[in-house]
Short mmCIF file of C-alpha atoms in Angstrom, two decimals:
data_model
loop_
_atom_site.label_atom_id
_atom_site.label_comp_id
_atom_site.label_asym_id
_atom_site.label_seq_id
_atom_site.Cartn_x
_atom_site.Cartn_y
_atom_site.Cartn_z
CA UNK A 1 0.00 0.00 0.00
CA UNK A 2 1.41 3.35 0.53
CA UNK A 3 0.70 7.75 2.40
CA UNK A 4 -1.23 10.05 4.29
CA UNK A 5 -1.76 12.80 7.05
CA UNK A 6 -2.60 15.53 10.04
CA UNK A 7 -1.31 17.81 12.91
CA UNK A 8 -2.09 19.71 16.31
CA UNK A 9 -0.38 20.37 20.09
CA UNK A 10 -1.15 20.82 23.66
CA UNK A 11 -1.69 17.61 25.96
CA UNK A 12 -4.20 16.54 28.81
CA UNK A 13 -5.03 14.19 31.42
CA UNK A 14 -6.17 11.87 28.37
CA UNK A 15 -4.54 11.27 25.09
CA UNK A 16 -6.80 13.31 23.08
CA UNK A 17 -5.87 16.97 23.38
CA UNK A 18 -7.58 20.26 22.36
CA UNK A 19 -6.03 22.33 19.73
CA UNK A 20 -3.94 25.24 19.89
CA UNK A 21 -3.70 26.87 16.50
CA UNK A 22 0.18 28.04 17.57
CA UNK A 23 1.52 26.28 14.41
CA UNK A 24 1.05 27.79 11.38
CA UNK A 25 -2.08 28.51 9.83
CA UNK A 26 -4.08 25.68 7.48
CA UNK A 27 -6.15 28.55 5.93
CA UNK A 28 -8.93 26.41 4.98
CA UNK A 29 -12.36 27.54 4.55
CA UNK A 30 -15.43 25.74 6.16
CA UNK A 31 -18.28 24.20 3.73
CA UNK A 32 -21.07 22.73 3.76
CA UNK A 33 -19.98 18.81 3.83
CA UNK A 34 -22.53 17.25 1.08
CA UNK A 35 -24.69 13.74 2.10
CA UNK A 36 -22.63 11.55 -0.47
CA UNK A 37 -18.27 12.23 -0.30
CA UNK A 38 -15.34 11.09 -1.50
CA UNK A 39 -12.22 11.77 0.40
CA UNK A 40 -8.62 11.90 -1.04
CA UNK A 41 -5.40 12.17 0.24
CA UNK A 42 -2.30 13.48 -1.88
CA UNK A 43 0.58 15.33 -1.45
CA UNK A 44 1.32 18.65 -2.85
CA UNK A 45 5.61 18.31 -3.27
CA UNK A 46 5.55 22.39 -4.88
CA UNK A 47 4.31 23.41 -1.44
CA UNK A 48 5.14 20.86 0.90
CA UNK A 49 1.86 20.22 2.17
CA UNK A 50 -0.76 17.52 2.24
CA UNK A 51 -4.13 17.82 1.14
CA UNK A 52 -7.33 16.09 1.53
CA UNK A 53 -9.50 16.08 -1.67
CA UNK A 54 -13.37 16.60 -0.88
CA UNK A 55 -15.48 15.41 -3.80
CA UNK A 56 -19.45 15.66 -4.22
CA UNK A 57 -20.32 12.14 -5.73
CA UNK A 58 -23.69 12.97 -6.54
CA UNK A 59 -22.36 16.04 -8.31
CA UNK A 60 -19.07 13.90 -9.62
CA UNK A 61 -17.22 17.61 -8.70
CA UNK A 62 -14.57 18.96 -5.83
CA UNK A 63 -15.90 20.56 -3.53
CA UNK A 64 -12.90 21.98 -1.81
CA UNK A 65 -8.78 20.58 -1.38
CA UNK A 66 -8.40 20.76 2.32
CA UNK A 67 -4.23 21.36 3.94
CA UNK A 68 -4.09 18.77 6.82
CA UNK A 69 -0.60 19.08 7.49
CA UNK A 70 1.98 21.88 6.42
CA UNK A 71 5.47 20.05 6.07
CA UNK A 72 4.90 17.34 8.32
CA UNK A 73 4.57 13.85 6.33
CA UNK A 74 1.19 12.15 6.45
CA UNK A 75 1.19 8.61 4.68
CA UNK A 76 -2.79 7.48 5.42
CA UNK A 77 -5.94 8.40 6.69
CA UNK A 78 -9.22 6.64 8.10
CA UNK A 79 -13.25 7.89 7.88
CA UNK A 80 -14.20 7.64 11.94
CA UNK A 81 -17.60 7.35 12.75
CA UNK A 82 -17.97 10.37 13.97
CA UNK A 83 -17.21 11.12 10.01
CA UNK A 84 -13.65 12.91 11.22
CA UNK A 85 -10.73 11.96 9.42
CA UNK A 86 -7.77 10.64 11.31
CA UNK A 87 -4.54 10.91 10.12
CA UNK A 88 -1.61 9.72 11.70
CA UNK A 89 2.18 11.99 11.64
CA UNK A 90 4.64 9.46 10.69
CA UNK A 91 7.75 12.19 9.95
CA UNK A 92 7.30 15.78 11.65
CA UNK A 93 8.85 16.96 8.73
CA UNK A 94 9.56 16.19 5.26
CA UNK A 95 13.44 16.30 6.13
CA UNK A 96 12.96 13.67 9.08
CA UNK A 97 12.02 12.89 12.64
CA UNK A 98 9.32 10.70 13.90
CA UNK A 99 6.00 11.92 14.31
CA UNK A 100 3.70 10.56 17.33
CA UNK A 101 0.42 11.98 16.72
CA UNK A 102 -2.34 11.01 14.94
CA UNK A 103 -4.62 14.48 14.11
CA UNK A 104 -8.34 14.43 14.70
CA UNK A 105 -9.53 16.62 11.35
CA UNK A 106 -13.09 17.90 11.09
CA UNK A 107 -13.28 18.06 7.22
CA UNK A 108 -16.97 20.17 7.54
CA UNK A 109 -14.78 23.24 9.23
CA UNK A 110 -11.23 22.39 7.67
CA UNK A 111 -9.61 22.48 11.21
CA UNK A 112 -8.20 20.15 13.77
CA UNK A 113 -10.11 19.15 16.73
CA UNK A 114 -7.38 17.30 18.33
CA UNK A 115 -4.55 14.45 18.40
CA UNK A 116 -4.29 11.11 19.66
CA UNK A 117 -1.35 10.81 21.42
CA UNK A 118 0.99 7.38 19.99
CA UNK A 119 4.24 5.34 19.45
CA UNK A 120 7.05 6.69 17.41
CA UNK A 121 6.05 6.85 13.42
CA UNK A 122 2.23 5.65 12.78
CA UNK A 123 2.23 5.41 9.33
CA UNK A 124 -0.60 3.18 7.87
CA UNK A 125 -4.43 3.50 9.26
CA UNK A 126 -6.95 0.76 8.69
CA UNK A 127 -10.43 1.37 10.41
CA UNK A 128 -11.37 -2.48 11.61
CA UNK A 129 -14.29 -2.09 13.26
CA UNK A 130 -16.71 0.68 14.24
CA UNK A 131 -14.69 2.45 16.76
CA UNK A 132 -11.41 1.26 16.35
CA UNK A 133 -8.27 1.21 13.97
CA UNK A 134 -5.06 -0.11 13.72
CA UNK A 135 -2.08 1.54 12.84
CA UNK A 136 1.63 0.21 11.54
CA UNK A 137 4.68 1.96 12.72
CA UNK A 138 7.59 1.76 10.96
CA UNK A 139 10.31 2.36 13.77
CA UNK A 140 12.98 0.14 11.44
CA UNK A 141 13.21 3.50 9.80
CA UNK A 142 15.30 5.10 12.99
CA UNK A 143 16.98 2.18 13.71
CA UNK A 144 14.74 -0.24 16.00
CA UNK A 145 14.97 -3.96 15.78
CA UNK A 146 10.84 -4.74 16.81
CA UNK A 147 7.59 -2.92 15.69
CA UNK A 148 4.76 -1.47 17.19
CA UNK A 149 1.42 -1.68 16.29
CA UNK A 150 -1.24 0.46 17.84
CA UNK A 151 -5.18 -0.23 18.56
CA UNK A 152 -6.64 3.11 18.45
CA UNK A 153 -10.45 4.07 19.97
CA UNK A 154 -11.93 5.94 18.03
CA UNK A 155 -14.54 7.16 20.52
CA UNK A 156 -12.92 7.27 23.25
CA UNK A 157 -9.96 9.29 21.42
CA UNK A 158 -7.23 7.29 23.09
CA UNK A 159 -4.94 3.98 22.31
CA UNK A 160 -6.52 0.99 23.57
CA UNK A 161 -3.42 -1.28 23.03
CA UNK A 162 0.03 -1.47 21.49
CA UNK A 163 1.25 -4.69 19.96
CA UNK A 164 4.73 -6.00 19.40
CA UNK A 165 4.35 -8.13 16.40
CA UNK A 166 7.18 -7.12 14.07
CA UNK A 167 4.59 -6.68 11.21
CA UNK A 168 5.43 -3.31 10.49
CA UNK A 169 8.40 -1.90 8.57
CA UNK A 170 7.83 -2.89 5.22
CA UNK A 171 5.52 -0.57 3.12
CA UNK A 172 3.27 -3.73 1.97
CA UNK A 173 1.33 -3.94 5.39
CA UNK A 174 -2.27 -4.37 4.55
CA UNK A 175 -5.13 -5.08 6.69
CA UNK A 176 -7.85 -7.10 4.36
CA UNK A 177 -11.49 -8.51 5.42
CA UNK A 178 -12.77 -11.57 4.26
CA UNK A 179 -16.61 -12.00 3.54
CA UNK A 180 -17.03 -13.53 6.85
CA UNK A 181 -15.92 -10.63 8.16
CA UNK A 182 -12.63 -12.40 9.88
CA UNK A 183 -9.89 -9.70 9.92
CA UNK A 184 -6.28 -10.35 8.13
CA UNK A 185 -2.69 -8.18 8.06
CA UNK A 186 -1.08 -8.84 5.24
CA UNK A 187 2.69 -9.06 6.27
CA UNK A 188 5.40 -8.55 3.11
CA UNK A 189 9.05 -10.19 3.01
CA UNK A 190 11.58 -7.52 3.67
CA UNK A 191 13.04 -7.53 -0.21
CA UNK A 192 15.08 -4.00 0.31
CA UNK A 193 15.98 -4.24 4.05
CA UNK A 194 17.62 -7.45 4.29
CA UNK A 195 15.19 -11.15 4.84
CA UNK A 196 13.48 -10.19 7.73
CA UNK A 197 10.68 -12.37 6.71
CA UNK A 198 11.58 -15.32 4.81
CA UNK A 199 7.70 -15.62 3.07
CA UNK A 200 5.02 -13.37 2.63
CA UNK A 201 2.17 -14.28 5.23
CA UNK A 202 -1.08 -13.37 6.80
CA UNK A 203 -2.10 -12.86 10.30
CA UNK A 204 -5.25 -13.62 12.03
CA UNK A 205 -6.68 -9.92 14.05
CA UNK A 206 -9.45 -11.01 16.79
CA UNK A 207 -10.62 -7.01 16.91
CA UNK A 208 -13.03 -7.69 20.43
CA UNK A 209 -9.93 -8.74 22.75
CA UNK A 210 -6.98 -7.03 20.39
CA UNK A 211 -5.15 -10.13 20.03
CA UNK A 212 -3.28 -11.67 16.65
CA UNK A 213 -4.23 -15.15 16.19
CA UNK A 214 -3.13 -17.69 13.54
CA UNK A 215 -0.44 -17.11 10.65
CA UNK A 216 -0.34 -18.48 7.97
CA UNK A 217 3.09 -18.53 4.90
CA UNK A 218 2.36 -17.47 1.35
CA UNK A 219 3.51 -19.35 -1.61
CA UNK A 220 5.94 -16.74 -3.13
CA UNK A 221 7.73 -18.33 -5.74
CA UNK A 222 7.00 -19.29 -9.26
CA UNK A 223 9.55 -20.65 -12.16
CA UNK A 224 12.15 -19.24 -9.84
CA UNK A 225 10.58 -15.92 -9.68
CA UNK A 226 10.02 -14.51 -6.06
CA UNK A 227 7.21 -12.54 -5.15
CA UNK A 228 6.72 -8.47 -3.91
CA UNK A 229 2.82 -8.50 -3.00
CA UNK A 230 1.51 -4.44 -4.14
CA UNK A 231 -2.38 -5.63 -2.97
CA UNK A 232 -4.43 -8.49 -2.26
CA UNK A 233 -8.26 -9.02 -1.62
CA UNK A 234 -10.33 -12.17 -1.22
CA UNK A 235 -12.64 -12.59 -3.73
CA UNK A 236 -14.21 -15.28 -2.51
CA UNK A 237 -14.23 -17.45 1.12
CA UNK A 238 -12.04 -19.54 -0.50
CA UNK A 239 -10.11 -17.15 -2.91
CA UNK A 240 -7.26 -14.46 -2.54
CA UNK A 241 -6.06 -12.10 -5.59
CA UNK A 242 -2.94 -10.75 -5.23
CA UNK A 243 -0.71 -7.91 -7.50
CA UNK A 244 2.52 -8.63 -7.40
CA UNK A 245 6.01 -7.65 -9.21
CA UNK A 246 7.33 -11.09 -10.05
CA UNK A 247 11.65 -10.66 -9.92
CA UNK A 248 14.48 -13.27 -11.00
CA UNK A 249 17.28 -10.81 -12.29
CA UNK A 250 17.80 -8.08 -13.81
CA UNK A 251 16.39 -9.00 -17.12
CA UNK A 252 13.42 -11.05 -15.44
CA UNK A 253 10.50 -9.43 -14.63
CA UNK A 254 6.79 -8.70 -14.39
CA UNK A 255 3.32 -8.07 -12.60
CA UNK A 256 1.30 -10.51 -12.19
CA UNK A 257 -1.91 -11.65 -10.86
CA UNK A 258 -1.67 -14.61 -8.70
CA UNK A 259 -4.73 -16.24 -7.51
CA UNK A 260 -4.40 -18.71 -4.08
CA UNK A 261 -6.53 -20.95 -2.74
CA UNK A 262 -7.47 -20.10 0.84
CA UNK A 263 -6.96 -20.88 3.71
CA UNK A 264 -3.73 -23.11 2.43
CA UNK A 265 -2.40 -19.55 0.85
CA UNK A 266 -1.35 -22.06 -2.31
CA UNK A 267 -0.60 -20.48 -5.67
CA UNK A 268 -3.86 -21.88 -8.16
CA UNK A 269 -3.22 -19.51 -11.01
CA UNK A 270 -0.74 -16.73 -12.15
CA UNK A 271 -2.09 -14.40 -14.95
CA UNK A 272 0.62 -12.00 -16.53
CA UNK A 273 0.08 -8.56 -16.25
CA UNK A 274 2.83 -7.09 -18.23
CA UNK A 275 6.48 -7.69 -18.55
CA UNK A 276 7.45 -4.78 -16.24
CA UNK A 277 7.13 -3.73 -12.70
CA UNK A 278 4.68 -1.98 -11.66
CA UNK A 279 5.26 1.48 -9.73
CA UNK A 280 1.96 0.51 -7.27
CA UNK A 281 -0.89 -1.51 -7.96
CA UNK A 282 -4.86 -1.51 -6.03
CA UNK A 283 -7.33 -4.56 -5.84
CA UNK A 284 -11.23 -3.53 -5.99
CA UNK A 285 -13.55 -6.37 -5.12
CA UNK A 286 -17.36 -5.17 -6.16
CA UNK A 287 -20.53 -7.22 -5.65
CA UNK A 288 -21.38 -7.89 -8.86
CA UNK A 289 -18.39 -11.25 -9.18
CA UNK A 290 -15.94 -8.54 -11.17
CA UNK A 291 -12.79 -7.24 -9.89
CA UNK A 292 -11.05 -3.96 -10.69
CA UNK A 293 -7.47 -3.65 -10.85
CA UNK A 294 -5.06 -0.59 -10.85
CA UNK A 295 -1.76 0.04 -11.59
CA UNK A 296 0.87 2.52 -12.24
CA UNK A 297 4.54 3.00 -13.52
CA UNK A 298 7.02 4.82 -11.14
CA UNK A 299 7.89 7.86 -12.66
CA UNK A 300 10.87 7.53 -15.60
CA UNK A 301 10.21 4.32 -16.48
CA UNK A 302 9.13 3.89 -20.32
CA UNK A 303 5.40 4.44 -20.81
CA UNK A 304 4.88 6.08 -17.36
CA UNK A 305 2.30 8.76 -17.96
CA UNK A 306 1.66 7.70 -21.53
CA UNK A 307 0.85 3.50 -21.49
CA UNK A 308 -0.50 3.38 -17.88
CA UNK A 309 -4.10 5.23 -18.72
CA UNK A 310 -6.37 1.89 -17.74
CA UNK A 311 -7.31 -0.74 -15.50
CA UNK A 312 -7.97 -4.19 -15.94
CA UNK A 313 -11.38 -5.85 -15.08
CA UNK A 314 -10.71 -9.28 -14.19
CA UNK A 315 -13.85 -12.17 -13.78
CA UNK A 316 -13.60 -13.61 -10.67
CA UNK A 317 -15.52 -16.95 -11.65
CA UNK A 318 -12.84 -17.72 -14.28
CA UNK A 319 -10.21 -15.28 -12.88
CA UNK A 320 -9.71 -14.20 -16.72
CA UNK A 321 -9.10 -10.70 -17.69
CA UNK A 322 -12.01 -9.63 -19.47
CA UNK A 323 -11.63 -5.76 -21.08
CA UNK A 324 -9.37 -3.08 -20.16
CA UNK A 325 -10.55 0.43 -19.59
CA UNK A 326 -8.95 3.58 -20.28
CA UNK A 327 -9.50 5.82 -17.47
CA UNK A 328 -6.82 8.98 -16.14
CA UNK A 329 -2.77 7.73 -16.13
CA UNK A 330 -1.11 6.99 -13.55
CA UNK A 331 -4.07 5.15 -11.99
CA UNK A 332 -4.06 3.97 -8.32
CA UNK A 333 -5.89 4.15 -5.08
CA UNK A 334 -9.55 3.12 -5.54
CA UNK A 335 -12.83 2.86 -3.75
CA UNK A 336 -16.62 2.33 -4.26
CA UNK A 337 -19.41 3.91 -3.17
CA UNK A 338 -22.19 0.91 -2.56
CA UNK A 339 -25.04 3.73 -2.20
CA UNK A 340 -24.83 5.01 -5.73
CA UNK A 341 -23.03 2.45 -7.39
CA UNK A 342 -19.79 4.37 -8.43
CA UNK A 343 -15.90 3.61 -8.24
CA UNK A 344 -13.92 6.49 -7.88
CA UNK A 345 -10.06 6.08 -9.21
CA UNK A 346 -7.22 8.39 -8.59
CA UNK A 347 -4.48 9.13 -10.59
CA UNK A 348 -1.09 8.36 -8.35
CA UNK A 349 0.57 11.68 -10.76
CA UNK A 350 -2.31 14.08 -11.33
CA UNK A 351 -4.97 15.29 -9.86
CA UNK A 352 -7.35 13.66 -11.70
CA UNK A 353 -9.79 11.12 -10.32
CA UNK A 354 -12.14 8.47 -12.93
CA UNK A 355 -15.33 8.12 -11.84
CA UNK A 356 -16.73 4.25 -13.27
CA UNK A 357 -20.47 2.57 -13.64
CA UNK A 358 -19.11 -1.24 -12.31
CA UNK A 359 -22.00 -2.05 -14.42
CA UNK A 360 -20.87 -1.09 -17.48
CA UNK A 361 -17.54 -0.44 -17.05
CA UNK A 362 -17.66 3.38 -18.95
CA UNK A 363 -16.56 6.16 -17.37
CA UNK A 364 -18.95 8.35 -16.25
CA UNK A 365 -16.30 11.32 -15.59
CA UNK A 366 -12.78 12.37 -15.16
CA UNK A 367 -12.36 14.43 -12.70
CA UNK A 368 -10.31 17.48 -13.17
CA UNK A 369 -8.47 19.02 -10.09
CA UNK A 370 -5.76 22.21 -9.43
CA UNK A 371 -2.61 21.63 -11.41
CA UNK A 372 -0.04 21.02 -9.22
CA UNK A 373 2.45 17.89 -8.65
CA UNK A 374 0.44 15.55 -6.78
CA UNK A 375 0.81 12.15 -5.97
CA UNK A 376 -2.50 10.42 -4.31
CA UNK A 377 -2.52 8.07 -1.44
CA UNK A 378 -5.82 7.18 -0.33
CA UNK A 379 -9.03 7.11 -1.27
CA UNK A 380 -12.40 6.65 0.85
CA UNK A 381 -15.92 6.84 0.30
CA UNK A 382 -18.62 7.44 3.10
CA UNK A 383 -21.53 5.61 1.84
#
C-alpha cells in the first residue's frame, strides 16, 4: 500500500488533546460537507503540504482541497464514525524525525479538533471495526529492531493497546477482510531491508480482545521468480487475488496476478500482467463477481504517464481478464461507493480522479483538479 496525514499540540489528562492553532495557519475555509463524499489524500511536493480532496459524488465535482498538514509527512488516513478523518504523523517533517500523533480533522470546518497521542512513526491506518483502527509503525526507519502496532479508539480518542508483532516496517502492510468478516494483516518479506521475513504471510486480528491469532506462509515463488505482493483481496471465502512484481534478475520481470486458494495460501493460477514492474498496484472487489485492478509505472520508467491510462477488469468466476478500460494515467488508489453504485479512481501523478459505472464499465467522468504535482494516497468513500 502506501501515504497520508494531520497535525495539532497541547496535551491533557487523556490522550486526546484540544487544539492550539500556535503552528502555522491551514487557511482552509469551512463548507457545507454534502450527504454523499469522496475523500482523497495526496501530497502537494511544490508546497510541501498535504491535502485532503473533498469530492461531491452525486455532483461527480470537488468541492474543496483541504491542507491537513503543512510540512509534516502524512502517509494514510481513516473515515471515523464520527465522520472525522484521522490521520496519523509518521515524519514531523519532510526532512525527518518521527512523528507521534495522529490528528483528529473535522473536514466540515477544515480544522483540527485534536490528536491522539501514539508510538514513534504511525504510518498506515486501517479502520477495523466501528470504533477502532489499527495503525503500523515503521520504527525500522530510525533504527529499531521490533515494531509497534497500535489499537486506536476511536470514541474514546485514546490507544486501547500497542502490539509488538514485528509486522510493520515494510511498506506492503495491509489489513484485508474476508466475507465472513474475519480480519487479516497482510505481512510482506523484507526484499530491500535485508530477509526479515523469509515468506510473505497473513495474520489472524481477533478485533473484540486485540489479540493476533493464527499465521499463515504465502507461496511466493513461481519458475524461480520470487514474489513483492503491491495488494491483495479475497474474492471469494475460499479465494485471494494478489498484485505482485514477479523478480528473478535483472532481465526477469513482471506483474502478475496470482490467484491462491485459501486458507492453504497455495498459488492456483498466475495471470501475466505485463512484462514490467509496476510502480503501485490496487485490488477492488465489487458485488457484482468482477474485480477492478489498478496500476501505475514509477515515474521515468518507459510508458509512465503515456501507457499506464487503464485498469484491468478481471472475472472472478474464471479469474480471466475480461476488457481493459482507459481511465486517467497513472491510476491507483480506488474505492466504491455501494449507495450510488460508483468507483472512484485516482491518478497516483495528477490530480485527476475516474469516476466508473461497475456495471458497465464506462466512465462516467474524469475528474479534473488544481494543477499542481500531486501524488495520491488514499481514497475513501462514506456511503
Amino acid at each position: 500500500m502506501s501515504k497520508k496525514i494531520l497535525f495539532i499540540i497541547i496535551i491533557s489528562s487523556i490522550s486526546c488533546s484540544i487544539f492550539d492553532n500556535k503552528e502555522e495557519e491551514l487557511n482552509n475555509t469551512p463548507i457545507e460537507l454534502p450527504e454523499y463524499v469522496c475523500y482523497a489524500l495526496h501530497q502537494d511536493y511544490s508546497k510541501g503540504s498535504f491535502y485532503i480532496t473533498i469530492i461531491d459524488m452525486e455532483k461527480d465535482s470537488i468541492v474543496c482541497n483541504h491542507r491537513v498538514s503543512i510540512k509534516e509527512w502524512i502517509e494514510d488516513f481513516c473515515l471515523g464514525p464520527d465522520n472525522m478523518l484521522y490521520l496519523p504523523v509518521s515524519e514531523k517533517s519532510l526532512e525527518g524525525g518521527s512523528g507521534e500523533v495522529v490528528y483528529i480533522f473535522d473536514p466540515s470546518s477544515g480544522k483540527r479538533e485534536g490528536e491522539i497521542k501514539t508510538s514513534k512513526s504511525p504510518t498506515d491506518i486501517f479502520r477495523i471495526s466501528d470504533n477502532e483502527a489499527f495503525i503500523f509503525h515503521y520504527f525500522r526507519y530510525y533504527g529499531d529492531t521490533a515494531s509497534v502496532n497500535t489499537v486506536i479508539d476511536l470514541q474514546e480518542k485514546n490507544v486501547r493497546k500497542k502490539i509488538l508483532a514485528n509486522i510493520g516496517g515494510t511498506g506492503y502492510n495491509e489489513i484485508f477482510f474476508s466475507p465472513d468478516s474475519e480480519i487479516w494483516i497482510y505481512v510482506a518479506k523484507e526484499a530491500n531491508w535485508g530477509e526479515w521475513y523469509e515468506h510473505n504471510f497473513i495474520w489472524r486480528f481477533y478485533p473484540d480482545v486485540d489479540t493476533l491469532g493464527e499465521r499463515i506462509e504465502f507461496e511466493d515463488e513461481y519458475n524461480g521468480y520470487k514474489f513483492q505482493v503491491f495488494s491483495l483481496k479475497f474474492v471469494s471465502s475460499n479465494k485471494i487475488y494478489a498484485v505482485v512484481s514477479a523478480v528473478k534478475d535483472e532481465h526477469g520481470y513482471f506483474t502478475y496476478l496470482v490467484v491462491y486458494d485459501f486458507p492453504s495460501c497455495r498459488i492456483n493460477k498466475v495471470v501475466q500482467i505485463e512484462h514490467i514492474v509496476a510502480g503501485g498496484a490496487y485490488i477492488l472487489v465489487l458485488p457484482n463477481n468482477k474485480v477492478y485492478i489498478s496500476r501505475y509505472l514509477s515515474p521515468g520508467i518507459p510508458g509512465s504517464g503515456v501507457e499506464d491510462n487503464y485498469i484491468m477488469v478481471v472475472d472472478a468466476t474464471t479469474d480471466e481478464i475480461i476488457k481493459m478500460v482507459k481511465v486517467c494515467y497513472g491510476p491507483f488508489m480506488m474505492a466504491y461507493s455501494k449507495e450510488l453504485n460508483k468507483v472512484y479512481i485516482a491518478s497516483a501523478y495528477q490530480h485527476k480522479f475516474a469516476v466508473l459505472n461497475p456495471e458497465t464499465d464506462e466512465v462516467i467522468k474524469i475528474i479534473n483538479g488544481k494543477n499542481v504535482e500531486i501524488s495520491s494516497m488514499r481514497v475513501i468513500t462514506n456511503k
